[in-house]
PDB file of C-alpha atoms in Angstrom:
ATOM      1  CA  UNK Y   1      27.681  16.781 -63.896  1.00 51.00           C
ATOM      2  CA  UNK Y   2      29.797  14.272 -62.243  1.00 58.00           C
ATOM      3  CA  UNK Y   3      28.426   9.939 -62.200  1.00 55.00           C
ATOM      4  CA  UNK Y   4      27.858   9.941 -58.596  1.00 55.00           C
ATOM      5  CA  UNK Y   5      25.465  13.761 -59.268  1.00 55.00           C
ATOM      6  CA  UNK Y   6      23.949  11.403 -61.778  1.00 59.00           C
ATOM      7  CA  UNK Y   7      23.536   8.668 -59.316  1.00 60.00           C
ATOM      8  CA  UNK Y   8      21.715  11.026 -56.944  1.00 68.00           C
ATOM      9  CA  UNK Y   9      19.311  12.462 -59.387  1.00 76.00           C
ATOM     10  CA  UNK Y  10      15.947  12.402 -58.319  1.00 81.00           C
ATOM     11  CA  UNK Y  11      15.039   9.910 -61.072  1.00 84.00           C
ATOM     12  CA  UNK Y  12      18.061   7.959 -60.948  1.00 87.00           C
ATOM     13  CA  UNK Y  13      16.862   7.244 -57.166  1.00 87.00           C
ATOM     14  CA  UNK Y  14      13.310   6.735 -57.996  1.00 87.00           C
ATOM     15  CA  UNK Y  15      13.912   4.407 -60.926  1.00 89.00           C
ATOM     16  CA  UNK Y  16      16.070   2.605 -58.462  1.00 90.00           C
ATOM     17  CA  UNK Y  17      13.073   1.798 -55.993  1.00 92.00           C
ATOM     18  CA  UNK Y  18      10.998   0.831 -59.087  1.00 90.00           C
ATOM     19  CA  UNK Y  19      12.830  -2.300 -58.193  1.00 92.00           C
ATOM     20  CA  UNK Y  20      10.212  -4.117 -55.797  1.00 92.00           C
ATOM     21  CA  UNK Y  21      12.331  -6.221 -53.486  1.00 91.00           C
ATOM     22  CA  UNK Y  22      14.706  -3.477 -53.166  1.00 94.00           C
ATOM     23  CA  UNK Y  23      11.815  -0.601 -52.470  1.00 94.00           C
ATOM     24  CA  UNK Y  24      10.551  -3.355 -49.462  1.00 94.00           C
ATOM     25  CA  UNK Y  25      13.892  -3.179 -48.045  1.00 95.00           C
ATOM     26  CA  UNK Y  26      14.027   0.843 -48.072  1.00 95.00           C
ATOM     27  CA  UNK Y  27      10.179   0.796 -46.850  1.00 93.00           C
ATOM     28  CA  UNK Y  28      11.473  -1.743 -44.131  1.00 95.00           C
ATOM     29  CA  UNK Y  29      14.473  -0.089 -43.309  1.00 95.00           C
ATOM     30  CA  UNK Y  30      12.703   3.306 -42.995  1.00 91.00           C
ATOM     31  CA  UNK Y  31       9.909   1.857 -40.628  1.00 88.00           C
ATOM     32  CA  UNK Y  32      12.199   0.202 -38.010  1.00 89.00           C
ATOM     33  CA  UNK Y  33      13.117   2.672 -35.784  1.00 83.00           C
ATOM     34  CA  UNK Y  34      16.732   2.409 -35.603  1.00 88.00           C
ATOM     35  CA  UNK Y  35      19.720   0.845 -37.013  1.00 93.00           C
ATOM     36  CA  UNK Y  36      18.831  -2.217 -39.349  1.00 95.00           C
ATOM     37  CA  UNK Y  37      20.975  -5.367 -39.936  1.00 95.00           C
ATOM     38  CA  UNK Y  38      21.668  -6.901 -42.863  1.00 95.00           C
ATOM     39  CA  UNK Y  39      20.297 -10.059 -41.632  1.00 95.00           C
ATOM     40  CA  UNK Y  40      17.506  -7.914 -40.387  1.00 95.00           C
ATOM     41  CA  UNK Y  41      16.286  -7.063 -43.670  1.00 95.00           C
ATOM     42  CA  UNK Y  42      17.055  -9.951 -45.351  1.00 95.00           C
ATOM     43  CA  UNK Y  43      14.365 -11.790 -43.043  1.00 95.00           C
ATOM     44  CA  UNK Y  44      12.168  -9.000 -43.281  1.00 93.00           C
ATOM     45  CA  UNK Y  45      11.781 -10.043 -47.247  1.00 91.00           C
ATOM     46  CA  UNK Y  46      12.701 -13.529 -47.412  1.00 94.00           C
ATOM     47  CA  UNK Y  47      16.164 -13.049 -49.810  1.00 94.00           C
ATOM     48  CA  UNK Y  48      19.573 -14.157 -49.078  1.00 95.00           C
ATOM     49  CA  UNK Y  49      21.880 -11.862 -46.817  1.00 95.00           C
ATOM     50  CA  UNK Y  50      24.020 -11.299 -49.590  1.00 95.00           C
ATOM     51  CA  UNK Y  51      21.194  -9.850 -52.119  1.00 95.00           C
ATOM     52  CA  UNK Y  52      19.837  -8.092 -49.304  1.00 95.00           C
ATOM     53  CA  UNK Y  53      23.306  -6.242 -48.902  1.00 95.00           C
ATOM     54  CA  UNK Y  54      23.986  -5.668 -52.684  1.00 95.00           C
ATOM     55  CA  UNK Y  55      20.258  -3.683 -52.685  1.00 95.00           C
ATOM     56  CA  UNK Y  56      21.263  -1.770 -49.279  1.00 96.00           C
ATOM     57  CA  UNK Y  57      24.638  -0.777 -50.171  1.00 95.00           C
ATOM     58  CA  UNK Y  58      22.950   0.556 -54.329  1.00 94.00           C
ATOM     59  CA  UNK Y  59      20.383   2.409 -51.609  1.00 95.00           C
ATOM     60  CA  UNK Y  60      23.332   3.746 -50.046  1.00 94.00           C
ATOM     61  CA  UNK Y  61      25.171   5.200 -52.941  1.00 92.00           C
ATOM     62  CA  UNK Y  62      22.251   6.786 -54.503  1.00 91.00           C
ATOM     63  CA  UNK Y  63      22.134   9.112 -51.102  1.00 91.00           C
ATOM     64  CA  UNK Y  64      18.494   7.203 -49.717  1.00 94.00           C
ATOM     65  CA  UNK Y  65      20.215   5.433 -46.954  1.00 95.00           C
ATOM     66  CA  UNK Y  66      23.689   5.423 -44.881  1.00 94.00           C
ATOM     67  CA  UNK Y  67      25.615   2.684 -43.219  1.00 95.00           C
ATOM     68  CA  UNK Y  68      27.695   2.987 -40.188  1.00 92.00           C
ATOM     69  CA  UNK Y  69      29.001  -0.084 -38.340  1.00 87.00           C
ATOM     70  CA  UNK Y  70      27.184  -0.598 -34.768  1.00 69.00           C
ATOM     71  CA  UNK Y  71      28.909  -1.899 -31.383  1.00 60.00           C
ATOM     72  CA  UNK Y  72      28.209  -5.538 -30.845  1.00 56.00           C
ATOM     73  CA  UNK Y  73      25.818  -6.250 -28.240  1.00 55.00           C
ATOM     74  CA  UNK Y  74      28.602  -8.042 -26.132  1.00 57.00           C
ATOM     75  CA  UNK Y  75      31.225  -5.226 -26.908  1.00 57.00           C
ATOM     76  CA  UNK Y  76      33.510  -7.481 -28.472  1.00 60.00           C
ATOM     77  CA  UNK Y  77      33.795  -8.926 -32.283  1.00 62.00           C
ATOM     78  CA  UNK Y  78      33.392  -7.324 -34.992  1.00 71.00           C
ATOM     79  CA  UNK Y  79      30.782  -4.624 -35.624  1.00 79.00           C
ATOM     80  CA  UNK Y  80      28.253  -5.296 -37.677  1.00 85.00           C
ATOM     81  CA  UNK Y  81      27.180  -2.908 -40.849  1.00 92.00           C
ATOM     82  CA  UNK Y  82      24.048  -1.181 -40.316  1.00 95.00           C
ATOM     83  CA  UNK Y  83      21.476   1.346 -42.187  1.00 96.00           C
ATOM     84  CA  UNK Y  84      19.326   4.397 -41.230  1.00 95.00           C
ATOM     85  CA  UNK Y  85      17.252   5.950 -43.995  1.00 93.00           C
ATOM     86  CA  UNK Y  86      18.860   9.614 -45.170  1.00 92.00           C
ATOM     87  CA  UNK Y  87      16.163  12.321 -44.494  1.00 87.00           C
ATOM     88  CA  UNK Y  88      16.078  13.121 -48.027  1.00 85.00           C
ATOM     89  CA  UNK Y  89      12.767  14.152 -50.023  1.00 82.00           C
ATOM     90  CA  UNK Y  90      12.517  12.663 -53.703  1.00 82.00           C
ATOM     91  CA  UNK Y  91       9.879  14.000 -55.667  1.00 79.00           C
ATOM     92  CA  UNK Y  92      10.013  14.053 -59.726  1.00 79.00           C
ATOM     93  CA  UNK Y  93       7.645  16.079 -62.136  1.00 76.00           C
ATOM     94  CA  UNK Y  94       8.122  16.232 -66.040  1.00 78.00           C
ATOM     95  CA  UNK Y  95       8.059  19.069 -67.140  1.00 76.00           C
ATOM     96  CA  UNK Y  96       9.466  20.495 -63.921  1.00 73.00           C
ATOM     97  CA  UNK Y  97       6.432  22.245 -61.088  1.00 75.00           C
ATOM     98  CA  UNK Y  98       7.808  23.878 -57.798  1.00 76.00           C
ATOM     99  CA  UNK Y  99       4.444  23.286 -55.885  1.00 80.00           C
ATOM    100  CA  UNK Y 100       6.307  23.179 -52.708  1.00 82.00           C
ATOM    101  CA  UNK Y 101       7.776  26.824 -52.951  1.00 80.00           C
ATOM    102  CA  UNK Y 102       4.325  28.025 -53.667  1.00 80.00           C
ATOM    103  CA  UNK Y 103       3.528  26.708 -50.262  1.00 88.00           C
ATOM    104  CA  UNK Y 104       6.463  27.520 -48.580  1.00 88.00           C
ATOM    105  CA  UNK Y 105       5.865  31.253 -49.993  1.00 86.00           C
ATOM    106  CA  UNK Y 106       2.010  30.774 -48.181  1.00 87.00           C
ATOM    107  CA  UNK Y 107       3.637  29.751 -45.048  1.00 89.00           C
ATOM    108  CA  UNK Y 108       6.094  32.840 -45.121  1.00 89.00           C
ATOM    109  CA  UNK Y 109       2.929  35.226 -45.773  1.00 86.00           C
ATOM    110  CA  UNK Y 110       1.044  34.210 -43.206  1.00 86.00           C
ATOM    111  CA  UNK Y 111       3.688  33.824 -40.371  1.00 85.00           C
ATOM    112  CA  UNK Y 112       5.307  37.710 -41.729  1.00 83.00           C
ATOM    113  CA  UNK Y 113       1.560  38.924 -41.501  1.00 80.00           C
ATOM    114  CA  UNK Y 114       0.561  38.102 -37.855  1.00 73.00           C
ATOM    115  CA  UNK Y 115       4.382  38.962 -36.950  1.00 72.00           C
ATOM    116  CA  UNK Y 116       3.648  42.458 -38.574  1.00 70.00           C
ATOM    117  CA  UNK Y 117       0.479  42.688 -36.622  1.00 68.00           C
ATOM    118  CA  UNK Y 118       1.872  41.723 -33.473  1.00 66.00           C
ATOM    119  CA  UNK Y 119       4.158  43.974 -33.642  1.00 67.00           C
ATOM    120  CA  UNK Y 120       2.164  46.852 -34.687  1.00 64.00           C
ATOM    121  CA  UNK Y 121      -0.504  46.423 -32.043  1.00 60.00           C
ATOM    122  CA  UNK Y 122       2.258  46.654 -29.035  1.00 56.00           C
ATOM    123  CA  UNK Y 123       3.801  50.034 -31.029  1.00 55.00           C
ATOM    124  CA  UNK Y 124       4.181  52.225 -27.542  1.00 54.00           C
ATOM    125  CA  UNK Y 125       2.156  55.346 -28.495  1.00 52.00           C
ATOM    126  CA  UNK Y 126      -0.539  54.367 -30.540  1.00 48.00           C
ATOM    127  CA  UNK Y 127      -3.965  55.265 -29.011  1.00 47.00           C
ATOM    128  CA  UNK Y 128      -5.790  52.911 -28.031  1.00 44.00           C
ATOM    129  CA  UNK Y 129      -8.376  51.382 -29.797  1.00 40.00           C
ATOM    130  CA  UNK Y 130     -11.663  49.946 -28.972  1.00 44.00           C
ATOM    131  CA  UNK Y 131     -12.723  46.370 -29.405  1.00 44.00           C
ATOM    132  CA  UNK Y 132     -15.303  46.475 -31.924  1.00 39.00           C
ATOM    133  CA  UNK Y 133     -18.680  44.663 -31.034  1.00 44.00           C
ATOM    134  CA  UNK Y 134     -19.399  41.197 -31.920  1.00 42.00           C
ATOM    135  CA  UNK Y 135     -17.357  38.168 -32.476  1.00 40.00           C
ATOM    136  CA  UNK Y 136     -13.798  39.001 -31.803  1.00 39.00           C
ATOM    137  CA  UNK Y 137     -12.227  36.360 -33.977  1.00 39.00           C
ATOM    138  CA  UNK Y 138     -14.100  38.643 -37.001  1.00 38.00           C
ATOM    139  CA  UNK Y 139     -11.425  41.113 -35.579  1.00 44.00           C
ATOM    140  CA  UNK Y 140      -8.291  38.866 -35.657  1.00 58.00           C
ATOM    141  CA  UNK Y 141      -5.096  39.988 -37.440  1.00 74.00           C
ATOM    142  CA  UNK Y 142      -5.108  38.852 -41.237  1.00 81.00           C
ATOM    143  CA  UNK Y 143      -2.644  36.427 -40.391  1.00 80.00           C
ATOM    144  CA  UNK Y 144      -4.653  34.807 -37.782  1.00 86.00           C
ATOM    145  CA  UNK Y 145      -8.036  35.163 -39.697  1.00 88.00           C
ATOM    146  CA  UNK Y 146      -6.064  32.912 -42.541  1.00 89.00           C
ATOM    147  CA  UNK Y 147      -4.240  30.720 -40.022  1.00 90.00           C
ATOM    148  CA  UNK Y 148      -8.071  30.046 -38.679  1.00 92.00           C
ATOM    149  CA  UNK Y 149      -9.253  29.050 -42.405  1.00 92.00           C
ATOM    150  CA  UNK Y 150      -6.422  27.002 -43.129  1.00 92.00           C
ATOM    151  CA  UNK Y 151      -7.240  25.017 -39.745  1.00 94.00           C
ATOM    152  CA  UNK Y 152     -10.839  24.488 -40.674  1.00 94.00           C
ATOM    153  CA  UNK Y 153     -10.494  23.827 -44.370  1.00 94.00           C
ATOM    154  CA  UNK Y 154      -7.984  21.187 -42.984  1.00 94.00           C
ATOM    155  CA  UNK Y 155     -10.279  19.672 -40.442  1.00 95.00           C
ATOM    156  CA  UNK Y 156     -12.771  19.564 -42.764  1.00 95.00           C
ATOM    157  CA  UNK Y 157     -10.446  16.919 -45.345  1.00 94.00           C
ATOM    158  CA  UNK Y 158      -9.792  15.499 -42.464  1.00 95.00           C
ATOM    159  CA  UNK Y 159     -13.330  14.882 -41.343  1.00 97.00           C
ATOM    160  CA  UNK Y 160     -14.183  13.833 -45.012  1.00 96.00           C
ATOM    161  CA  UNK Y 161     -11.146  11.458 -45.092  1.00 96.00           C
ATOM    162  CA  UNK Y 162     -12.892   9.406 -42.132  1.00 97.00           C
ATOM    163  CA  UNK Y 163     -16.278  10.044 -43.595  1.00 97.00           C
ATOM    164  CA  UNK Y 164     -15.666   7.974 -46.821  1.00 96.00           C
ATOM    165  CA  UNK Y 165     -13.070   5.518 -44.955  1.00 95.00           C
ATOM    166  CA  UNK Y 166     -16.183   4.453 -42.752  1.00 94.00           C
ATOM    167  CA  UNK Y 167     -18.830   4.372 -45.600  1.00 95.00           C
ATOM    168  CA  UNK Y 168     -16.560   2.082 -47.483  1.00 94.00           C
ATOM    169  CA  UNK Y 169     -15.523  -0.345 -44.594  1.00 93.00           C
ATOM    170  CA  UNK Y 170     -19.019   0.246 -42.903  1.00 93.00           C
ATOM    171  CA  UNK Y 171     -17.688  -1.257 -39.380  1.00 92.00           C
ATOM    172  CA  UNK Y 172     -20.558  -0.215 -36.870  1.00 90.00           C
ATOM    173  CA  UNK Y 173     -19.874   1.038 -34.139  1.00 91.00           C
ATOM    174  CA  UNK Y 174     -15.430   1.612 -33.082  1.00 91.00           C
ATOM    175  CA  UNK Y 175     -13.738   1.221 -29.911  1.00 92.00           C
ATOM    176  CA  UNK Y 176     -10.372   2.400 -29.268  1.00 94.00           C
ATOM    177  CA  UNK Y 177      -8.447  -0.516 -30.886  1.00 95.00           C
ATOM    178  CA  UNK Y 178     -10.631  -1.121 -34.528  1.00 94.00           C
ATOM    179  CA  UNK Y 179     -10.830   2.530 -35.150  1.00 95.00           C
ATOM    180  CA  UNK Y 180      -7.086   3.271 -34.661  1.00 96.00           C
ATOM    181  CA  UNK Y 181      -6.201   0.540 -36.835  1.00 96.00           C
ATOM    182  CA  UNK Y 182      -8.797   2.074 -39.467  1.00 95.00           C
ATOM    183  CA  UNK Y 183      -7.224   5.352 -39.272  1.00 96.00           C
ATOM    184  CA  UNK Y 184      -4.126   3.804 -39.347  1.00 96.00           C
ATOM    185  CA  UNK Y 185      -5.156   2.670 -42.672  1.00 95.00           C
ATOM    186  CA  UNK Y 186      -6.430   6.307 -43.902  1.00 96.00           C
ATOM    187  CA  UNK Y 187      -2.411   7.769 -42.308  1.00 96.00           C
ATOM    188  CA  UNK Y 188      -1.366   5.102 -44.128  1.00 93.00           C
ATOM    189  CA  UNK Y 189      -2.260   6.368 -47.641  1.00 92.00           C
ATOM    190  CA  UNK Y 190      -1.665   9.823 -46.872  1.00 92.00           C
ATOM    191  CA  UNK Y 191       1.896   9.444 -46.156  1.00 90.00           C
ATOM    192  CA  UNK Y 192       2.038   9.675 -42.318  1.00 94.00           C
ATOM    193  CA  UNK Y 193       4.002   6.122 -42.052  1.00 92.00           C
ATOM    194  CA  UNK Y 194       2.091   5.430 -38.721  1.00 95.00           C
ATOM    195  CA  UNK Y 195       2.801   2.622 -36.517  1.00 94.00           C
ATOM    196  CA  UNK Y 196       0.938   0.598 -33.862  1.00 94.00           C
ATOM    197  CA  UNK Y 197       3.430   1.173 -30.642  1.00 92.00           C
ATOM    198  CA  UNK Y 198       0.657  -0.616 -28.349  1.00 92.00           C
ATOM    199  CA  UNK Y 199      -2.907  -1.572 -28.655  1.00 93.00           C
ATOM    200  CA  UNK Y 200      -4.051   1.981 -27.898  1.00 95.00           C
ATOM    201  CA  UNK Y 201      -1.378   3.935 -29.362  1.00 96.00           C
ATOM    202  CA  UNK Y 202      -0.192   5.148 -32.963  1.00 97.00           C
ATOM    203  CA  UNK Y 203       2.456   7.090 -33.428  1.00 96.00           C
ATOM    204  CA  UNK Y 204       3.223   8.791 -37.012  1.00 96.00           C
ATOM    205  CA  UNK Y 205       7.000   8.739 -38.094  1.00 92.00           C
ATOM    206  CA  UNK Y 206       6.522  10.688 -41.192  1.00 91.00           C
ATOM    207  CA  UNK Y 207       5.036  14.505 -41.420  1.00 92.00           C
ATOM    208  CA  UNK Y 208       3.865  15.008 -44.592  1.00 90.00           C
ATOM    209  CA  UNK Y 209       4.843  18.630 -44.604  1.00 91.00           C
ATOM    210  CA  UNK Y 210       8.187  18.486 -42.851  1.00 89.00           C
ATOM    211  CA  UNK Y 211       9.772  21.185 -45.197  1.00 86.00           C
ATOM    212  CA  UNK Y 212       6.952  23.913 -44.127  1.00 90.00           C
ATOM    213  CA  UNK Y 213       6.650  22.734 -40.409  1.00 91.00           C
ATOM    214  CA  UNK Y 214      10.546  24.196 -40.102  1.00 90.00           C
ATOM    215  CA  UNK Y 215       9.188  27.263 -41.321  1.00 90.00           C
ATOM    216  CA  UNK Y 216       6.691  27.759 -38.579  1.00 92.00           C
ATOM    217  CA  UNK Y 217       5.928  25.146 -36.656  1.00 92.00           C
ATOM    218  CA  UNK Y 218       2.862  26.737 -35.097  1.00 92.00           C
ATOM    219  CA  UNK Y 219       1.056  27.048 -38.139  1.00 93.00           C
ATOM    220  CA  UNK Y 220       1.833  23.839 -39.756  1.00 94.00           C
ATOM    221  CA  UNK Y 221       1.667  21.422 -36.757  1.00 95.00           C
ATOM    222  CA  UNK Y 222      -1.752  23.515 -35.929  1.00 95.00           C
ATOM    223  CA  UNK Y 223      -3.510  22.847 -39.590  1.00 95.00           C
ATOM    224  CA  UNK Y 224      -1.541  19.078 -39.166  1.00 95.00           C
ATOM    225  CA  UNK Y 225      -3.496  18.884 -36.210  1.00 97.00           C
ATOM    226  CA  UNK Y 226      -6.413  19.954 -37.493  1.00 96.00           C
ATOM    227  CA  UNK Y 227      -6.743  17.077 -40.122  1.00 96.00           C
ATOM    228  CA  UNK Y 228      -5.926  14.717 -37.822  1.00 97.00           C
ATOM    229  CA  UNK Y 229      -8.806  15.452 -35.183  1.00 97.00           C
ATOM    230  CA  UNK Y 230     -11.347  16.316 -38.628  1.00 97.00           C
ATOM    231  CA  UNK Y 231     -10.239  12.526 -39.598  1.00 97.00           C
ATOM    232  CA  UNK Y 232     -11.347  10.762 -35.961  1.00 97.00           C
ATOM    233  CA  UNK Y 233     -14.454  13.076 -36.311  1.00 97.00           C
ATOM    234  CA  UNK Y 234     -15.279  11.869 -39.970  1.00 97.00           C
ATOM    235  CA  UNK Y 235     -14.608   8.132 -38.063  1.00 96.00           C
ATOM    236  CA  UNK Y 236     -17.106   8.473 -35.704  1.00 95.00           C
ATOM    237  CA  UNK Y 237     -14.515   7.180 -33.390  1.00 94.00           C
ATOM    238  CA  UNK Y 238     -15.185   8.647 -29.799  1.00 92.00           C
ATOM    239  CA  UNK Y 239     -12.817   6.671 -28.207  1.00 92.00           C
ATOM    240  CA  UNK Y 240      -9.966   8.336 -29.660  1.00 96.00           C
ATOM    241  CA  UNK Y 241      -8.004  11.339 -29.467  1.00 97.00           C
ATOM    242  CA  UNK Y 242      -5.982  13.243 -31.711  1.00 97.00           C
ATOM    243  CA  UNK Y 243      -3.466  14.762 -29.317  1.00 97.00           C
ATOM    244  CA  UNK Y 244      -0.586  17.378 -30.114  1.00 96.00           C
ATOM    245  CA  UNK Y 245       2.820  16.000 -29.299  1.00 95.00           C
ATOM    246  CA  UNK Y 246       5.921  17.049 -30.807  1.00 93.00           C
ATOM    247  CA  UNK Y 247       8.519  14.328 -30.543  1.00 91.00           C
ATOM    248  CA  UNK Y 248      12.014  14.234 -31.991  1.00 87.00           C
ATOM    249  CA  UNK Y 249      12.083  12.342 -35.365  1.00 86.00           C
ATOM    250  CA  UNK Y 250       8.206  11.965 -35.445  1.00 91.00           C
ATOM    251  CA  UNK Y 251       4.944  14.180 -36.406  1.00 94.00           C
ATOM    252  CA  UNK Y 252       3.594  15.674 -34.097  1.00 96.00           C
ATOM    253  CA  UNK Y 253       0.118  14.089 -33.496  1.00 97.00           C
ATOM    254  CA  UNK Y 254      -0.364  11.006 -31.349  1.00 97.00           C
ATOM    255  CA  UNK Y 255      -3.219   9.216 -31.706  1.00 98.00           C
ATOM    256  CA  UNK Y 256      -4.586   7.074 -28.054  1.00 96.00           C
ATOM    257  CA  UNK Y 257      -7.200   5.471 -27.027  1.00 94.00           C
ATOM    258  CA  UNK Y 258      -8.332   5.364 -22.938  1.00 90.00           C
TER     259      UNK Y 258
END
């Protein structure tokens, strides 16, 4: 293993953002949108330009950010360096755990199973068969019956999430603006990133689940979806809605007010 595979270790990078004015810089740089200054993010922390760019350029070479020099606004000068955060994933577990392929393995069984049934159902030359009585969802494929669970188990955490969010900050009664900034707060913790693009509006620039949502978008963006309407039900917070979205670079739930 070469220095710069040792640089880009998991730990390595995580030890490296045990650094606090250096993880605010990543945190800031990852939350902004867009290209980031190095004056940017030195005001965005209060250090000299300098530091700033000796803790951007260490975030750089341990693979968390890049840098790319941008066009002057006037389109003359010199360009001026700037950083986007790498979409990298760091997670660290001694002794090693593979949680995520467990999940990713879940994903695959479900989305194979309904594709099997699918398929099986529009076989030209099978008899037909009768709907059986009662409640049709009973009668689902077992990839839909377990895509259904996995929606409700998830709108239930959701729906607790908001539940003990409201019994701890007991705030009466929520219009649009107080309860998106409380769930902003609950996002917030759960690793959504979300951010306040108007008074009635929250977007989320982190999914959670990223990895599994390009495995089958349908499933994960429907149990993401799922939480996320459980958690303004568990808020009591009429005035909002949970709304499914897909944007480019962001989750896929929206969050508005009227």
């Amino acid at each position: 293993m070469t220095q710069a595979d040792d640089d880009r270790h998991p730990i390595a990078s995580v030890a490296l953002l045990a650094e606090r004015g250096r993880r605010e810089l990543y945190e800031f740089v990852r939350r902004a949108g867009g290209p980031v200054t190095r004056d940017e993010a030195a005001a965005s922390t209060g250090i000299s330009r300098r530091l700033a760019a000796f803790h951007l350029d260490k975030l750089v070479h341990a693979g968390l950010l890049r840098a790319h020099t941008d066009r002057p606004a006037a389109g003359v000068g010199r360009r001026p360096k700037v950083y986007e955060p790498q979409p990298v994933e760091l997670a660290v577990s001694v002794p090693a755990r593979q949680y995520d392929l467990l999940a990713e393995l879940l994903v695959d069984a479900v989305t194979t199973t309904s594709a099997a049934d699918a398929e099986g159902a529009a076989a030209p030359g099978d008899p037909a068969t009768p709907e059986p009585a009662g409640d049709p969802a009973v009668h689902g494929s077992a990839g839909d019956l377990v895509a259904q669970a996995a929606r409700d188990q998830a709108r239930e955490r959701g729906r607790s999430a908001g539940a003990e969010a409201r019994a701890q900050t007991r705030p009466g009664r929520l219009g649009p603006e107080r309860a998106l900034t409380l769930a902003q707060s609950v996002l917030e913790s759960c690793g959504y990133e979300p951010a306040r693009t108007g008074p009635r509006q929250l977007l989320l620039r982190n999914c959670p689940f990223a990895r599994l949502a390009d495995r089958s978008r349908e499933l994960v963006c429907g149990i993401n979806h799922a939480f996320c309407c459980g958690l303004v039900a568990g808020l009591d917070a009429a005035a909002v809605e949970a709304r499914l979205e897909p944007a480019e670079g962001l989750c896929c739930v929206r969050f508005t007010g009227p």
